[in-house]
Coordinates of C-alpha atoms in Angstrom, one line a residue:
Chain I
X1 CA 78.1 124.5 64.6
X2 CA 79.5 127.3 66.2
X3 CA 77.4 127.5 69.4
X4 CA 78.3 123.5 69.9
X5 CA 81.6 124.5 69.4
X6 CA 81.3 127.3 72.3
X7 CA 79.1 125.0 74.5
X8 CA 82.1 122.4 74.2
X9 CA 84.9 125.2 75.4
X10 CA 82.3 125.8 77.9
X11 CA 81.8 122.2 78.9
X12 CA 85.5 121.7 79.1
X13 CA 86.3 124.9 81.2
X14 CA 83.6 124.3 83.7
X15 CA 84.9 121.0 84.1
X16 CA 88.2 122.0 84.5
X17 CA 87.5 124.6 87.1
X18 CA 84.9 121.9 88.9
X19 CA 87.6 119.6 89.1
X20 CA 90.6 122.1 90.1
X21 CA 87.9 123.0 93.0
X22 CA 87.6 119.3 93.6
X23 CA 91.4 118.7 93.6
X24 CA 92.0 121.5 96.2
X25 CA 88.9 120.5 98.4
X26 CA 90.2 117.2 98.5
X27 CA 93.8 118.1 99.3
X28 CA 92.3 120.6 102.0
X29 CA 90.2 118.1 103.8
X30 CA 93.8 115.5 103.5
X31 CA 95.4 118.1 105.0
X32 CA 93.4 119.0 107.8
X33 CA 92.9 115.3 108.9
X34 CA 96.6 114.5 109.0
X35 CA 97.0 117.4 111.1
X36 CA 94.6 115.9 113.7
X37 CA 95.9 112.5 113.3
X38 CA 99.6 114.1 113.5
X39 CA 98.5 115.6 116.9
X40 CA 97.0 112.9 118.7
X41 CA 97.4 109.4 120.2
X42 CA 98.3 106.6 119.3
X43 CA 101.8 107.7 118.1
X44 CA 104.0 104.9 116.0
X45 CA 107.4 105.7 117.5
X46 CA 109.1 102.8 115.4
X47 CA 106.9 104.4 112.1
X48 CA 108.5 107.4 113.0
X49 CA 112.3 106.7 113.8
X50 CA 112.3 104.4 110.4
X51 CA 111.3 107.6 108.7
X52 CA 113.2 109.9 110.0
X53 CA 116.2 107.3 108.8
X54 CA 114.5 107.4 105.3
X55 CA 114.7 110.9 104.8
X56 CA 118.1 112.3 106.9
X57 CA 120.4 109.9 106.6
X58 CA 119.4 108.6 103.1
X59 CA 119.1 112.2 101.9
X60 CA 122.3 113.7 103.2
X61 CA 124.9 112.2 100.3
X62 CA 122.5 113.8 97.5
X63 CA 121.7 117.2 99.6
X64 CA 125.7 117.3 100.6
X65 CA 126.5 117.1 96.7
X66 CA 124.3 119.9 96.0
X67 CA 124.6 122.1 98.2
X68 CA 128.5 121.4 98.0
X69 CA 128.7 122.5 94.5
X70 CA 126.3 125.0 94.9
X71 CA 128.6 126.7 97.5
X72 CA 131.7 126.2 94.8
X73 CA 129.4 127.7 91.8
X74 CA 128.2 130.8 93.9
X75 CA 131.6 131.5 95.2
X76 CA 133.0 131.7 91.4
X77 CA 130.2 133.5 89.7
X78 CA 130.5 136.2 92.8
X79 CA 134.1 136.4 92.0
X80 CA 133.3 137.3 88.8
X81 CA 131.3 139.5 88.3
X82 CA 132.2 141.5 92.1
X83 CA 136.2 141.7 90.7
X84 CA 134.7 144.3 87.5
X85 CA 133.8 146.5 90.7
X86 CA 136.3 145.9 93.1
X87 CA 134.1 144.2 95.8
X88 CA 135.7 140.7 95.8
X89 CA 135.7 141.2 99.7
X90 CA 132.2 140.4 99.3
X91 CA 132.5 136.9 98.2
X92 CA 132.1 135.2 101.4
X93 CA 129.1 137.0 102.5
X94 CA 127.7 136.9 99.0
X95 CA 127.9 132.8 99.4
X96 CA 127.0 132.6 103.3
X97 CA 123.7 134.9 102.5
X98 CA 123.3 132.8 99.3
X99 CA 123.6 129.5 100.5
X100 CA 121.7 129.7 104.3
X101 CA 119.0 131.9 102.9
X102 CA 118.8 130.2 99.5
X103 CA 120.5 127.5 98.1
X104 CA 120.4 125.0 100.9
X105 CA 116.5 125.1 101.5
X106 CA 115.8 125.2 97.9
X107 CA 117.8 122.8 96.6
X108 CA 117.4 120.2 99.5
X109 CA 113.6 120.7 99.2
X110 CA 114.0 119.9 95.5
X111 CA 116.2 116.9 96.2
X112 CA 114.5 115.5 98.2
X113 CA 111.3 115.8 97.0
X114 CA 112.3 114.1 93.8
X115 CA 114.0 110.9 96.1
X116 CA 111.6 110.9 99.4
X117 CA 108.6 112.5 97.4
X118 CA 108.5 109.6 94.8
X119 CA 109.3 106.5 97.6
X120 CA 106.2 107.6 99.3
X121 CA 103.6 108.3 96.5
X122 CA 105.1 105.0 94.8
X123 CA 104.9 103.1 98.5
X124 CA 101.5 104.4 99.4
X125 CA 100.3 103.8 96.0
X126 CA 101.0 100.5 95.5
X127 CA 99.5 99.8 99.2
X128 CA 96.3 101.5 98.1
X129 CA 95.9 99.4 94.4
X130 CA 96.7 95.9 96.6
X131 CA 94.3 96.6 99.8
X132 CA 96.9 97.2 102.2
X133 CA 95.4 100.4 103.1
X134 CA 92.2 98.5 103.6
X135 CA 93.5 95.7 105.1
X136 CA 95.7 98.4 108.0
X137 CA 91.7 99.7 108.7
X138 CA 90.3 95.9 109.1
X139 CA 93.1 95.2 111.0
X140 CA 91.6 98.0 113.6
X141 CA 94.8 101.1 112.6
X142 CA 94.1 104.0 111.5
X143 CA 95.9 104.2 108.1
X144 CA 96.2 108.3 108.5
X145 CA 98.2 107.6 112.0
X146 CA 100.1 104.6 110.9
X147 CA 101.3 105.3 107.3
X148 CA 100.7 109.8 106.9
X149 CA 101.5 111.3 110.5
X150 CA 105.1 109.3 110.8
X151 CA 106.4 110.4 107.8
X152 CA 104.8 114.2 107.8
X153 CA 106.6 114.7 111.1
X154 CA 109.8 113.0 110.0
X155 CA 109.7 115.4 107.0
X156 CA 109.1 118.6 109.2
X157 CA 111.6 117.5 111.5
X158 CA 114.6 116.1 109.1
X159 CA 114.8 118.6 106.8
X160 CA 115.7 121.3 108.6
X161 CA 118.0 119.1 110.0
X162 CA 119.0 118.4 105.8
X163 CA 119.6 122.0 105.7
X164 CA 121.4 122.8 108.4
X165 CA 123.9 120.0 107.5
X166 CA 124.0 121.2 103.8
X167 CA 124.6 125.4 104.8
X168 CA 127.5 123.9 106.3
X169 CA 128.8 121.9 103.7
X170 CA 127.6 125.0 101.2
X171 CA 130.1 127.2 102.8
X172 CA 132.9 124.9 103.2
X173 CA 132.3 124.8 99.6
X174 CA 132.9 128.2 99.0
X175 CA 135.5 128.2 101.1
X176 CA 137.4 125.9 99.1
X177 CA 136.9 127.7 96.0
X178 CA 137.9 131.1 97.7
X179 CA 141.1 129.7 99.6
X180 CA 142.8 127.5 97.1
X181 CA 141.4 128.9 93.1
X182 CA 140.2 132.6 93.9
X183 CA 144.0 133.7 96.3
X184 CA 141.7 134.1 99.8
X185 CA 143.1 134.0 102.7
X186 CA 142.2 131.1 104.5
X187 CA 141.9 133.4 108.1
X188 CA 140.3 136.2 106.4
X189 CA 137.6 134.2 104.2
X190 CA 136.5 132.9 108.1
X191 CA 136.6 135.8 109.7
X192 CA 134.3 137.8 106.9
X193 CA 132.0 134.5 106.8
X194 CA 132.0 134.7 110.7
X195 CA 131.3 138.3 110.6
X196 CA 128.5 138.9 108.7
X197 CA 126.4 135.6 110.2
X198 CA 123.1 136.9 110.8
X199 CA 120.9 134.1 112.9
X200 CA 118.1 134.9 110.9
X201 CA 119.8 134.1 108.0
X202 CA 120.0 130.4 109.4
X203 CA 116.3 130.7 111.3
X204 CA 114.9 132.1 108.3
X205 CA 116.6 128.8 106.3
X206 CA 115.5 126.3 108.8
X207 CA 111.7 127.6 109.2
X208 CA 111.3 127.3 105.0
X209 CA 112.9 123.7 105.5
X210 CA 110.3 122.8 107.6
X211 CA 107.9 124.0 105.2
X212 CA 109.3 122.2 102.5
X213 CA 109.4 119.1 104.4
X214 CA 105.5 119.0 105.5
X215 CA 105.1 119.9 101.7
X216 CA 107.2 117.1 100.4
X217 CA 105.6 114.6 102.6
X218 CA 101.9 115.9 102.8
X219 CA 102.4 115.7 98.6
X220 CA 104.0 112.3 98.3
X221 CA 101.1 110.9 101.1
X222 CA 98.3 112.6 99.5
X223 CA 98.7 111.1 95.8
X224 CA 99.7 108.1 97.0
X225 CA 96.8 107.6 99.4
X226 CA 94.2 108.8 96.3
X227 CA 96.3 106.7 93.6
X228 CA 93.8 104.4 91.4
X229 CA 93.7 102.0 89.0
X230 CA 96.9 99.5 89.1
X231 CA 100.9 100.1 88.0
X232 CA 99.5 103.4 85.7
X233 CA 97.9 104.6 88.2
X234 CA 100.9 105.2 91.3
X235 CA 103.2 105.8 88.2
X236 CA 100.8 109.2 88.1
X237 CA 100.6 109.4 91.9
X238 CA 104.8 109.7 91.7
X239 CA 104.9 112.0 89.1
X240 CA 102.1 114.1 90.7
X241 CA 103.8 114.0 94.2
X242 CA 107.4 115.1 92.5
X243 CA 105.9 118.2 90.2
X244 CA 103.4 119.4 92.9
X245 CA 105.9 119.3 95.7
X246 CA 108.3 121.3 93.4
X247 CA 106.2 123.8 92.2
X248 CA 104.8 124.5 95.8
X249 CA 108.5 124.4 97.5
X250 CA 109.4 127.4 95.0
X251 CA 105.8 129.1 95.3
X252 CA 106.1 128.5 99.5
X253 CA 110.1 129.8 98.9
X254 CA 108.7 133.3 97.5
X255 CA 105.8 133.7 100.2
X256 CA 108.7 132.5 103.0
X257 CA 110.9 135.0 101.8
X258 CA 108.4 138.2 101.4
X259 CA 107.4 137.2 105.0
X260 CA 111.5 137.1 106.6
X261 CA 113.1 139.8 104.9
X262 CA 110.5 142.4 103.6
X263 CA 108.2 142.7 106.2
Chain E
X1 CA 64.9 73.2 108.2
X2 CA 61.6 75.0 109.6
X3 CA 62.8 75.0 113.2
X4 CA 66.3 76.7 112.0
X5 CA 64.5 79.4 110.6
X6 CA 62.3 79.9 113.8
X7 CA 65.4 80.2 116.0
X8 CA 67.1 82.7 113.3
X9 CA 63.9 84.9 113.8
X10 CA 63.9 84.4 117.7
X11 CA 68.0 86.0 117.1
X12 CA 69.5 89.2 116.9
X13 CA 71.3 88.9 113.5
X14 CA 74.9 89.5 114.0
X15 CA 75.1 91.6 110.5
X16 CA 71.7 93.4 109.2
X17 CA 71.8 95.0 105.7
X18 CA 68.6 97.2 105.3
X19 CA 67.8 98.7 102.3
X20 CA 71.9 99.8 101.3
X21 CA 72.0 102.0 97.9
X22 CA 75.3 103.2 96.9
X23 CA 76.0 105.2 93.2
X24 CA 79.7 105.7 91.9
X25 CA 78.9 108.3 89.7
X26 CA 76.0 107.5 87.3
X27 CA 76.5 103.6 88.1
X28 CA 74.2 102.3 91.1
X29 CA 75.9 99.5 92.7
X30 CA 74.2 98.6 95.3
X31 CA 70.0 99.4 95.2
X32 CA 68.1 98.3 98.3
X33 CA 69.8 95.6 99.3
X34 CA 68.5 93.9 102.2
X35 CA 70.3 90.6 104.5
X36 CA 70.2 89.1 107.4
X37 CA 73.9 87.1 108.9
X38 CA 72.6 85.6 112.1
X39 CA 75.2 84.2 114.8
X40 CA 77.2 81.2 114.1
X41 CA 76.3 80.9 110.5
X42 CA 78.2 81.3 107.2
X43 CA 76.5 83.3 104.5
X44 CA 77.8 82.9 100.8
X45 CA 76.9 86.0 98.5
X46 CA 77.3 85.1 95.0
X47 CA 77.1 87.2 92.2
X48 CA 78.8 88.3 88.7
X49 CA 81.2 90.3 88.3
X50 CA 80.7 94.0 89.4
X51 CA 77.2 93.6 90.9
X52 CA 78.5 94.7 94.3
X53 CA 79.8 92.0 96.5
X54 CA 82.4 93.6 97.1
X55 CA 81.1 97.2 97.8
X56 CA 78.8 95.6 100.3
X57 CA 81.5 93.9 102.2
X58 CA 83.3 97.4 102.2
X59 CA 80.2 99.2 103.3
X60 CA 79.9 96.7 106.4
X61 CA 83.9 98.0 107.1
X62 CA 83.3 101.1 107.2
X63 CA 85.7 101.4 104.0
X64 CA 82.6 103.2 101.8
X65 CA 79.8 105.2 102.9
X66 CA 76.2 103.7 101.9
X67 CA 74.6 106.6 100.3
X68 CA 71.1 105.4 102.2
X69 CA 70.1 102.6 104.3
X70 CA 71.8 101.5 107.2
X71 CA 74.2 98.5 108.9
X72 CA 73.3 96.5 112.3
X73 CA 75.4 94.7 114.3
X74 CA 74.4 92.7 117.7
X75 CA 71.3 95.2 117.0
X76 CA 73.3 98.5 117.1
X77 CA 73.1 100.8 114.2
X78 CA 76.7 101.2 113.2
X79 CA 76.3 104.4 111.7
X80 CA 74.6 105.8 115.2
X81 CA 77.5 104.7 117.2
X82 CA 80.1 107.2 118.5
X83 CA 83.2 106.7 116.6
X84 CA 85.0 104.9 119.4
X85 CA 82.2 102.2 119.8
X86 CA 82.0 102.1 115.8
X87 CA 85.9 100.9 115.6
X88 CA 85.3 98.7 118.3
X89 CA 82.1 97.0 116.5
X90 CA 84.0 96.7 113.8
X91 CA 87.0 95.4 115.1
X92 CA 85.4 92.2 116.0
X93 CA 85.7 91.7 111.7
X94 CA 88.6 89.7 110.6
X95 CA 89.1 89.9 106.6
X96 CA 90.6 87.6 104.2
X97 CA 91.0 89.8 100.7
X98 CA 91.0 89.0 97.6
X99 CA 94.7 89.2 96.9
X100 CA 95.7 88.4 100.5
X101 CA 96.9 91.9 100.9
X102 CA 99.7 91.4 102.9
X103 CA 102.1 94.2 103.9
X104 CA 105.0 93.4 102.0
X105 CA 107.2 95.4 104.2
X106 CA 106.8 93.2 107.0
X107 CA 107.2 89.2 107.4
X108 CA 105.0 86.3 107.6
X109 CA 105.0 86.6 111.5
X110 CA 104.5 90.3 111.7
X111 CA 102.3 90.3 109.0
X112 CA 99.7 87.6 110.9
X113 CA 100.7 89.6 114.6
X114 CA 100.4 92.8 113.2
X115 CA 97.0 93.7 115.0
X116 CA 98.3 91.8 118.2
X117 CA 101.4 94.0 118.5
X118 CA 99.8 97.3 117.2
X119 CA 96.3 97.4 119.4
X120 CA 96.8 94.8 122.0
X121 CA 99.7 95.8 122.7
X122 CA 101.0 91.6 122.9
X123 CA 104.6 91.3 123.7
X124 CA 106.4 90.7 120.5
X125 CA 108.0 87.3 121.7
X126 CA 104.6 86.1 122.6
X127 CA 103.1 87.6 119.4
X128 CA 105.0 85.4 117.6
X129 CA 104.7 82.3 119.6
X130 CA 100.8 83.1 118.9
X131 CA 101.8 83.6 114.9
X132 CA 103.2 80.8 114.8
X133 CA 100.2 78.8 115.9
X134 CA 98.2 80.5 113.6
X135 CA 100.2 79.9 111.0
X136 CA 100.3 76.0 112.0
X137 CA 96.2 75.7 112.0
X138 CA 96.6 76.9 108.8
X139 CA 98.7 74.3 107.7
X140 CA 101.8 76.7 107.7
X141 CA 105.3 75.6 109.1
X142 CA 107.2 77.4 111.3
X143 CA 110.0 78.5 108.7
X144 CA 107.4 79.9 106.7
X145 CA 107.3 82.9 109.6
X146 CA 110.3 84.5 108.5
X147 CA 110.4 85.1 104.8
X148 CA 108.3 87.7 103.6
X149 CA 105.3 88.0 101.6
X150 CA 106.9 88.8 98.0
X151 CA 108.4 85.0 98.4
X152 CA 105.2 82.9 99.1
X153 CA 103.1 81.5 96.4
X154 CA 99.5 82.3 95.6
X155 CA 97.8 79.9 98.0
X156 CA 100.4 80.5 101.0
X157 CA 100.0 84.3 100.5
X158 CA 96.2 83.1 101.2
X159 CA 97.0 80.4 104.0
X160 CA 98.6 83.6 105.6
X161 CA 96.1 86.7 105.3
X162 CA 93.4 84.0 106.6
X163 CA 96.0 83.0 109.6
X164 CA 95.9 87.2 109.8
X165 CA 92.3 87.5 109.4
X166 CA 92.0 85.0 112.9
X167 CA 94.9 86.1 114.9
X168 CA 92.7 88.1 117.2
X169 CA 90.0 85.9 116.9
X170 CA 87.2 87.7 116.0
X171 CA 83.5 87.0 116.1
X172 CA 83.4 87.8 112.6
X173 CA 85.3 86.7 109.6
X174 CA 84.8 88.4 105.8
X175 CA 86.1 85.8 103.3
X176 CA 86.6 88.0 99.7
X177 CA 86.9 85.8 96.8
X178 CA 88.9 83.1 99.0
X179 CA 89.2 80.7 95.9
X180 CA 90.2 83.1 93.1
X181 CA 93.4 82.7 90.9
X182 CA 94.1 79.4 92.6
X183 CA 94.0 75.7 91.2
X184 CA 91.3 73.4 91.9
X185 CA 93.4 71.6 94.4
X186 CA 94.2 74.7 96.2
X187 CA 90.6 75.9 96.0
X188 CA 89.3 73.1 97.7
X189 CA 92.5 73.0 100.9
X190 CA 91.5 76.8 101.0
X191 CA 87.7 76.2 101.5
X192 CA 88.5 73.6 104.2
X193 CA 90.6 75.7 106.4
X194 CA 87.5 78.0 106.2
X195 CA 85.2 75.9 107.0
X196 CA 87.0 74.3 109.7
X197 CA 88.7 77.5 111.3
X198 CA 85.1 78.9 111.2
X199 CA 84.1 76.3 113.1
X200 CA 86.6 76.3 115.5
X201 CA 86.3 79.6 116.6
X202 CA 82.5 79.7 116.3
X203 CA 82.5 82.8 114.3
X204 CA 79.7 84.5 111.7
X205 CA 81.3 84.2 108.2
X206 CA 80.2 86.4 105.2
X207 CA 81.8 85.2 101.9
X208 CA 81.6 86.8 98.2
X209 CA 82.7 84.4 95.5
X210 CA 81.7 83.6 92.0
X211 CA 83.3 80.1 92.9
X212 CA 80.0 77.7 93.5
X213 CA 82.3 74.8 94.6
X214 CA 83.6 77.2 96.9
X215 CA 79.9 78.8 97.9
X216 CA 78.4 74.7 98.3
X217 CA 81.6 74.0 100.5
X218 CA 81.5 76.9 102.8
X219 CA 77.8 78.2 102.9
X220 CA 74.8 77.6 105.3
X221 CA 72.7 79.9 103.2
X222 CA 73.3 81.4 99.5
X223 CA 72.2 84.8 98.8
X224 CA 72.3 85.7 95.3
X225 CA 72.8 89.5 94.8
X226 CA 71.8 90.9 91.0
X227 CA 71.9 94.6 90.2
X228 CA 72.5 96.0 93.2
X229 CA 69.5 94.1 95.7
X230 CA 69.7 90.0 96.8
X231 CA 67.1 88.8 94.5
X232 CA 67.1 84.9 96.1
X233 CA 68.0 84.1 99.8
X234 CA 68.4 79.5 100.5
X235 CA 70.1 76.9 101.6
X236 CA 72.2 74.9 99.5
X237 CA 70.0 72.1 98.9
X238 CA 67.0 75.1 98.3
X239 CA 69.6 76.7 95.5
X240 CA 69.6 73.2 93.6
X241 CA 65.9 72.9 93.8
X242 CA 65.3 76.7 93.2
X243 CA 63.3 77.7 89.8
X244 CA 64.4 81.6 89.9
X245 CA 65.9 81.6 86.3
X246 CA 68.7 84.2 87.7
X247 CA 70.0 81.9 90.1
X248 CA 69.6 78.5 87.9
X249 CA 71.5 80.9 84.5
X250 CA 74.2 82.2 87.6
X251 CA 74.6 78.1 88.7
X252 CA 74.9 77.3 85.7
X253 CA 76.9 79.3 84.3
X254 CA 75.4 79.8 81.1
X255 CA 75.4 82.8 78.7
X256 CA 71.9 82.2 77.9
X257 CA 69.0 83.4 79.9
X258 CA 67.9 86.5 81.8
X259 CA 71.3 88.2 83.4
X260 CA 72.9 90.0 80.1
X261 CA 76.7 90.2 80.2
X262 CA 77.5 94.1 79.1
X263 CA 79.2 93.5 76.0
X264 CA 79.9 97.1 74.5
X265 CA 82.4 96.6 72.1
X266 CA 81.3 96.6 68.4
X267 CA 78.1 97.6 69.1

């Protein structure tokens, strides 16, 4: 009874790691394809330009929100805890560093992997359960280059775009909460925020928002292109594509960060 | 009869299935199958469900991998074929699915001149003059162009991936399941505009139904395909003469004889 019970943990752990394995193989080989399908001809410009609309313009009011309250929220817990030591003066570096390093990657990436993410495992899904992927190859197009390498370079190009829009609007946000709730002065809060702009504070923000956006898109493409089964199935593909993307953004966020500022 | 089948021997099928095996797991779907689809001619592959008619089709696509055997077309082995000449081969395939699997995204229009506008590069405004004729030898108006898929009932949403399926008109047409989920009226409209846009454009059909109205309208030959291999190969007339017990059980539709429906439950 006991050996049965081992050879089942067995069983299940060996089918576990087979199928991790499996998994990663599968999202390697996706990966590497897109790549070459990203890189050569034919190129869908409309595809493209549609996408790019989907995830910039229809992502700004979301990524604005965040990352304007973000700004607000950083500049107030600063303020609090920096007045017990006398280093208030800080604030406006302490949200410029936080935000453009930070917050405005981060939190875009997240946003938008939950709203662009989940569109595109849900779109691609329910084009795989009803043939349409099949039909786009009978019909002589190359599903990777019609559907996958528009929306992969949209992501790598518009989200940087997200972020640089959302640093911005991050430190306005502090700004607001400095100048008219913490007693800044408007001239000085500038000229500190000015001062201690680093470009590779902004650079370092933009290269992880690329990241994030190849990740978002390669995640949302990839379970949506394997979904199976029928409304069950992309309902798992979306979910999939949302908690992947997230756990990768903050796992790529750590790596991008050893990589800028320690070594 | 006998002369038809010496000029089909003197021709280079247009589609040759030798000896295709393909496993999903432990479950063998296709095991040795073996056809001939000779130029001109309409082959109707009938089967039950799950037997895999529709594997094969997507095996001649490209869309699944045999695991053995190989495909011919015009005498070229498809899977010896660069990858360029392989798309090109199989470009000359027009397919009507099963559920019309029209891109919902796009209209009627762009949906039938989506292959005209993508890969021949056809002007839209003359794309859609030649949608629009499509569309009319399928018995579509030209108001139906607009609207999109999501508004078109079950037999227009046919009438419209079959007006797609022509649109380049290719040398090859794959019909899957044309007649399933519509009424018998339907049905029978939707197996005339087969037959007779086959015949207008002189193309080599392949069909997979379970419908035999729909398999006596369209066919030239029957081939009967049963775990995996076609296990009876005739003519209409042949199939009513036939004394294979599979094929007279399948025609008839009855539960008793030598094909056993897998019934697991309760047992």
């Amino acid at each position: 009874m006991t050996q049965k019970l081992e050879w089942r943990f067995v069983n299940k752990l060996g089918r576990v790691v087979l199928n991790f394995f499996k998994a990663t193989g599968e999202l390697g080989l996706f990966t590497m394809e897109t790549v070459y399908h990203c890189m050569t001809p034919p190129f869908y410009g409309k595809a493209f330009l549609r996408q790019l609309v989907e995830i910039g313009f229809y992502s700004l009011p979301v990524v604005a929100l965040t990352t304007l309250f973000s700004g607000m929220v950083i500049a107030l817990q600063t303020y609090s805890g920096f007045s017990s030591i006398s280093a208030e003066g800080a604030v406006a570096m302490v949200v410029l560093i936080s935000v453009t390093r930070e917050l405005a990657p981060v939190m875009a990436g997240l946003m938008v992997a939950g709203r662009i993410g989940a569109a595109m495992a849900a779109e691609i899904g329910t084009m795989r359960v009803t043939e349409q992927i099949d039909a786009l190859s009978t019909l002589s197009t190359n599903p990777y280059k019609y559907l996958i390498a528009p929306r992969i370079v949209a992501g790598i190009v518009m989200l940087p775009v997200l972020v640089l829009i959302g640093d911005i609007i991050g430190i306005c946000g502090g700004y607001m909460i400095g100048v008219s709730k913490l007693d800044f002065n408007a001239t000085t809060y500038l000229t500190n925020t000015w001062e201690y702009l680093k470009p590779m504070d902004i650079i370092s923000g933009l290269v992880k928002a690329s990241v994030f956006g190849f990740i978002i898109t390669l995640m949302g493409c990839y379970n949506g292109f394997h979904s199976q089964g029928g409304a069950q199935g992309v309902g798992q593909a979306t979910t999939n594509a949302v908690v992947s993307a997230s756990i990768l953004i903050l796992i790529f966020n750590y790596i991008l960060t050893e990589i800028f500022f320690t070594i | 009869m006998a002369l038809f089948r010496f000029k089909q021997k003197e021709q280079t099928p247009k589609i040759k299935l030798v000896n295709l095996h393909k496993t999903f797991g432990r479950k063998k779907v296709l095991n040795g199958l073996n056809l001939e689809v000779y130029p001109g001619e309409s082959v109707v592959i009938i089967g039950g469900s799950g037997t895999g008619k529709s594997v094969t089709l997507k095996c001649i696509l490209g869309l699944l991998s045999p695991d053995s055997g190989y495909i011919e077309m015009d005498g070229h082995r498809l899977d010896q074929l660069s990858l360029r000449d392989r798309a090109e081969t199989i470009g000359q395939i027009g397919m009507l699915f099963q559920s019309g699997a029209l891109f919902d995204s796009l209209s009627v229009w762009e949906n039938v001149a989506f292959s005209l506008i993508q890969n021949k590069k056809i002007k839209k405004d003359e794309a859609r003059k030649i949608a629009v004729s499509k569309l009319a030898q399928v018995g579509l108006g030209r108001d139906v162009a607009s609207v999109y898929p999501a508004d078109l009932s079950g037999g227009m949403k046919k009438r419209v991936g079959l007006a797609r399926a022509i649109a380049t008109d290719p040398s090859v047409i794959f019909f899957d399941e044309p007649t399933t989920g519509l009424d018998p009226i339907m049905s029978d409209v939707i197996n005339e505009l087969i037959v007779s846009t086959v015949k207008n454009l002189g193309a080599t059909a392949l069909t997979i139904t379970h419908d035999m109205n729909s398999a006596r309208k369209i066919a030239d030959r029957i081939a009967m395909l049963y775990e995996g291999k076609i296990i009876w190969v005739g003519t209409v007339k042949e199939l009513d003469k036939t004394k294979n017990p599979y094929v007279r059980q399948f025609v008839a539709g009855s539960a008793q004889g030598p094909i056993k429906t897998e019934i697991k439950a309760n047992q």
